[in-house]
Coordinates of C-alpha atoms in Angstrom, one line a residue:
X1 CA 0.0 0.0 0.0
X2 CA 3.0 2.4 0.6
X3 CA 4.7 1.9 -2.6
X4 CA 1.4 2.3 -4.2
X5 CA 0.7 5.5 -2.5
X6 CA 4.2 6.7 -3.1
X7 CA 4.3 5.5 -6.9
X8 CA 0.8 8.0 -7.1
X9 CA 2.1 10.7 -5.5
X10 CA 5.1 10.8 -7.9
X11 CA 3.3 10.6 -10.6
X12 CA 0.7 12.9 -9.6
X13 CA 4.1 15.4 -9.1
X14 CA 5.3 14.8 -12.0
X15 CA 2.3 15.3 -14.0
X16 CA 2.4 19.0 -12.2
X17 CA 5.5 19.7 -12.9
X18 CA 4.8 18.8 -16.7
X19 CA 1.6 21.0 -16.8
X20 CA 3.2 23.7 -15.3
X21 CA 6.4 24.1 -17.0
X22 CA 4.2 23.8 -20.7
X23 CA 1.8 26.2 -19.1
X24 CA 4.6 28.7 -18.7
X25 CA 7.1 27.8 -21.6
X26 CA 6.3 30.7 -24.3
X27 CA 7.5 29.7 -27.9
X28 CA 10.2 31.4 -29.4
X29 CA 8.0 32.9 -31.8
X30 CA 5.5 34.4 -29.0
X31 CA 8.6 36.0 -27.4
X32 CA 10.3 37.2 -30.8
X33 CA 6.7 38.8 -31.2
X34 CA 7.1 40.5 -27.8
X35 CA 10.5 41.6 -28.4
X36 CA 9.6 42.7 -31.9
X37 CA 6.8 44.8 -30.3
X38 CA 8.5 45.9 -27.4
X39 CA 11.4 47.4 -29.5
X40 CA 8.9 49.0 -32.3
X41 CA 7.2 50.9 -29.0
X42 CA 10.3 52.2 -28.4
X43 CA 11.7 53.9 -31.3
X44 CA 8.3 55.1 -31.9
X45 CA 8.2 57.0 -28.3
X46 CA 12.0 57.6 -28.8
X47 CA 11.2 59.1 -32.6
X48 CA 8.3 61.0 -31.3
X49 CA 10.2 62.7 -29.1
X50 CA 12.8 63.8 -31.5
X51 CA 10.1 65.2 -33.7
X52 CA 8.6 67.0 -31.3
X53 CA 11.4 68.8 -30.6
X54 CA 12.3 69.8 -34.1
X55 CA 9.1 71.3 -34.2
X56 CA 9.6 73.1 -31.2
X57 CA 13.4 74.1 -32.0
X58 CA 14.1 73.1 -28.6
X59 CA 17.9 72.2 -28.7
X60 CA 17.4 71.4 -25.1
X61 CA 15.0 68.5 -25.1
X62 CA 16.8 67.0 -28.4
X63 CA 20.1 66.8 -26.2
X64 CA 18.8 65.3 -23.0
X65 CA 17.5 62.5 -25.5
X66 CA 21.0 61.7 -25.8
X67 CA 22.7 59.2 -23.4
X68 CA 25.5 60.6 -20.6
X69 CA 28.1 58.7 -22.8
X70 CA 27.5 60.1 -26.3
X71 CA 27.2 63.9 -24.6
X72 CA 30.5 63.3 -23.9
X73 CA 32.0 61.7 -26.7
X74 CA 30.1 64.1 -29.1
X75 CA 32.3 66.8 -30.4
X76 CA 30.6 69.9 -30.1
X77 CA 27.1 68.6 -29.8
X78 CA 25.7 71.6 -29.2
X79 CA 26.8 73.0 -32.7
X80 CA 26.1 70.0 -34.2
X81 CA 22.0 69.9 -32.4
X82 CA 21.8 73.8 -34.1
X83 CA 23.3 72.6 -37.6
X84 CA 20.2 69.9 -37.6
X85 CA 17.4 72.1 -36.5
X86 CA 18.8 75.1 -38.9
X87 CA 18.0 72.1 -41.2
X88 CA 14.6 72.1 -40.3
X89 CA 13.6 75.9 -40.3
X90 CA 10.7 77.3 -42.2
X91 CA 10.0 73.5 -42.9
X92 CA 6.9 72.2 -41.4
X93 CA 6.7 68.3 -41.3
X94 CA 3.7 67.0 -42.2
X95 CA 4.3 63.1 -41.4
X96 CA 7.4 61.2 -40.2
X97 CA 6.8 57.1 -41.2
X98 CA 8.9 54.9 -40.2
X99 CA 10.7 52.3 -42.9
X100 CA 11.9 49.7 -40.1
X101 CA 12.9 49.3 -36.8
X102 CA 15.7 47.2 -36.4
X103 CA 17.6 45.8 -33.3
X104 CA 20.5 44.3 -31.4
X105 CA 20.4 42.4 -28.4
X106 CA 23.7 41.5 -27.0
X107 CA 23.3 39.0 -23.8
X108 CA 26.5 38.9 -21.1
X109 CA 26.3 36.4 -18.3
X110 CA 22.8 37.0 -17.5
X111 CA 23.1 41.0 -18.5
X112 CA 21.1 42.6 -21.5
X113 CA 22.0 45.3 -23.8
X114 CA 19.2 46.6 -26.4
X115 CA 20.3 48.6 -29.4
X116 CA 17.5 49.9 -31.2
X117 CA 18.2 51.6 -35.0
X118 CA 15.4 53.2 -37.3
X119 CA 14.7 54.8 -40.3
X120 CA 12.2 57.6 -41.4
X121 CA 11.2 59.0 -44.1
X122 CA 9.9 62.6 -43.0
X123 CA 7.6 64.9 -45.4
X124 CA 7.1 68.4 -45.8
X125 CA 4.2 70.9 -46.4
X126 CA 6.2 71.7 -50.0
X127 CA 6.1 67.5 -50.8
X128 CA 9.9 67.6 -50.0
X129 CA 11.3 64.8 -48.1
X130 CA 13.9 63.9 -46.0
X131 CA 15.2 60.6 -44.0
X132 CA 16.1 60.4 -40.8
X133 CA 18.2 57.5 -39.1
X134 CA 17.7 57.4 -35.3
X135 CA 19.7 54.9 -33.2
X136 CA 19.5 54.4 -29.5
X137 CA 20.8 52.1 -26.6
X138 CA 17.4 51.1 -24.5
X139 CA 19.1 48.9 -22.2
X140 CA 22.7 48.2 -21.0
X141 CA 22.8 46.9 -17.7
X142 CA 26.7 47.4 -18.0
X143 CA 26.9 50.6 -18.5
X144 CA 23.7 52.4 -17.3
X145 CA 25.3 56.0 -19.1
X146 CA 24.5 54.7 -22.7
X147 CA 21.1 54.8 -22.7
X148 CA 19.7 57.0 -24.9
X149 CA 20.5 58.2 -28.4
X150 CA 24.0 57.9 -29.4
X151 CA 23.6 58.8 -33.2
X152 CA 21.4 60.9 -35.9
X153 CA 21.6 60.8 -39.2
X154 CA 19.8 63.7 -41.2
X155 CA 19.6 62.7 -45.2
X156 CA 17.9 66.1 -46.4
X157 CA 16.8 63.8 -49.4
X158 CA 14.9 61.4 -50.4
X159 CA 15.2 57.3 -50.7
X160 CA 14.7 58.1 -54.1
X161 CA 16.8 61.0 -54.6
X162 CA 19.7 59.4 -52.7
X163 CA 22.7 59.4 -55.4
X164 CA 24.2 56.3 -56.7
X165 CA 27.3 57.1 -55.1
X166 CA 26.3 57.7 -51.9
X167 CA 28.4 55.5 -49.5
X168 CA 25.8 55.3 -46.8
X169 CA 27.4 58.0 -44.2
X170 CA 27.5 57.2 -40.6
X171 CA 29.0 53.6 -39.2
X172 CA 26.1 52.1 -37.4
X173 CA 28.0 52.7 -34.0
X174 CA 29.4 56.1 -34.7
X175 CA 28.6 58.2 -32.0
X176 CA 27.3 61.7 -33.6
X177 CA 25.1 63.6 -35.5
X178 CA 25.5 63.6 -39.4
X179 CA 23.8 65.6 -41.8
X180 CA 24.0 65.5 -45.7
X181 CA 22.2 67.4 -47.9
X182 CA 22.8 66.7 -52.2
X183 CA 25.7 68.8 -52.0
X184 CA 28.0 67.5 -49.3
X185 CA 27.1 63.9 -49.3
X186 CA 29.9 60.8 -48.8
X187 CA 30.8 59.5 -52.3
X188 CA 32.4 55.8 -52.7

């Protein structure tokens, strides 16, 4: 009767555990959604944000979007902040859409770091349009000082207009704002 009894409540535990640990295992597609999703919100509150303070031409606000360490490294962010919303002036933006939000996840010993990058391709009231390149650290457990924006990059063209020998500016990492208009662009 004991071993009976025994042999049941084993089995019965093990049929718990089993229930359980299915009941709580998420696919790897559910939590690729999630991520997915998680990281769109993001750059969408982070690119909001940005365009708000264009609009404004509050070089303020745009700089304490960017992280501790990137003030810092920036050379002469200040300057570089006017030189981008001088870009903007008698300009009014009529939509900013975004092409993709693209990420990087980099996992050490239990510790997460979340680079976000996106694209946008913002209009104008005169049908002009521009794209804008927006990448930001959202989480680096490491090193709490790089969250935030590290790097803008202001095309004052279009997808479309962008030359054939355009080399493709910024290095995804480069800390920095860059701004290129027809005239000044990076050729191969």
């Amino acid at each position: 009767m004991k071993k009976s009894t025994l042999a049941m409540l084993c089995l019965l535990m093990i049929i718990i555990s089993t229930v359980s640990c299915l009941a709580g295992c998420k696919s790897r597609e559910q939590r690729l959604n999630e991520e997915t999703e998680y990281e769109e919100t993001q750059m969408k509150a982070v690119r909001e944000k940005v365009i708000r303070c264009i609009k404004k031409d509050d070089k303020e606000g745009l700089k304490k979007l960017f992280s501790k360490r990137a003030q810092k490294d920036i050379e002469d962010l200040d300057g570089k902040i006017d030189e981008m919303l001088e870009a903007f002036k008698g300009k009014t933006i009529v939509s900013t859409k975004g092409e993709s939000a693209d990420s990087s996840r980099a996992y050490d010993y239990g510790k997460e770091t979340i680079t976000i990058y996106g694209d946008y391709t913002i209009k104008f009231s005169a049908g002009e349009k521009c794209t804008l390149f927006i990448s930001f650290c959202d989480k680096n457990e490491e090193s709490p000082d790089d969250k935030g924006v590290f790097q803008m990059e202001l095309r004052m063209f279009s997808k479309e207009e962008t030359p054939k020998d355009f080399s493709g500016g910024a290095y995804q990492d480069d800390h920095g704002i860059f701004i290129y208009t027809l005239q000044n662009y990076p050729k191969k």
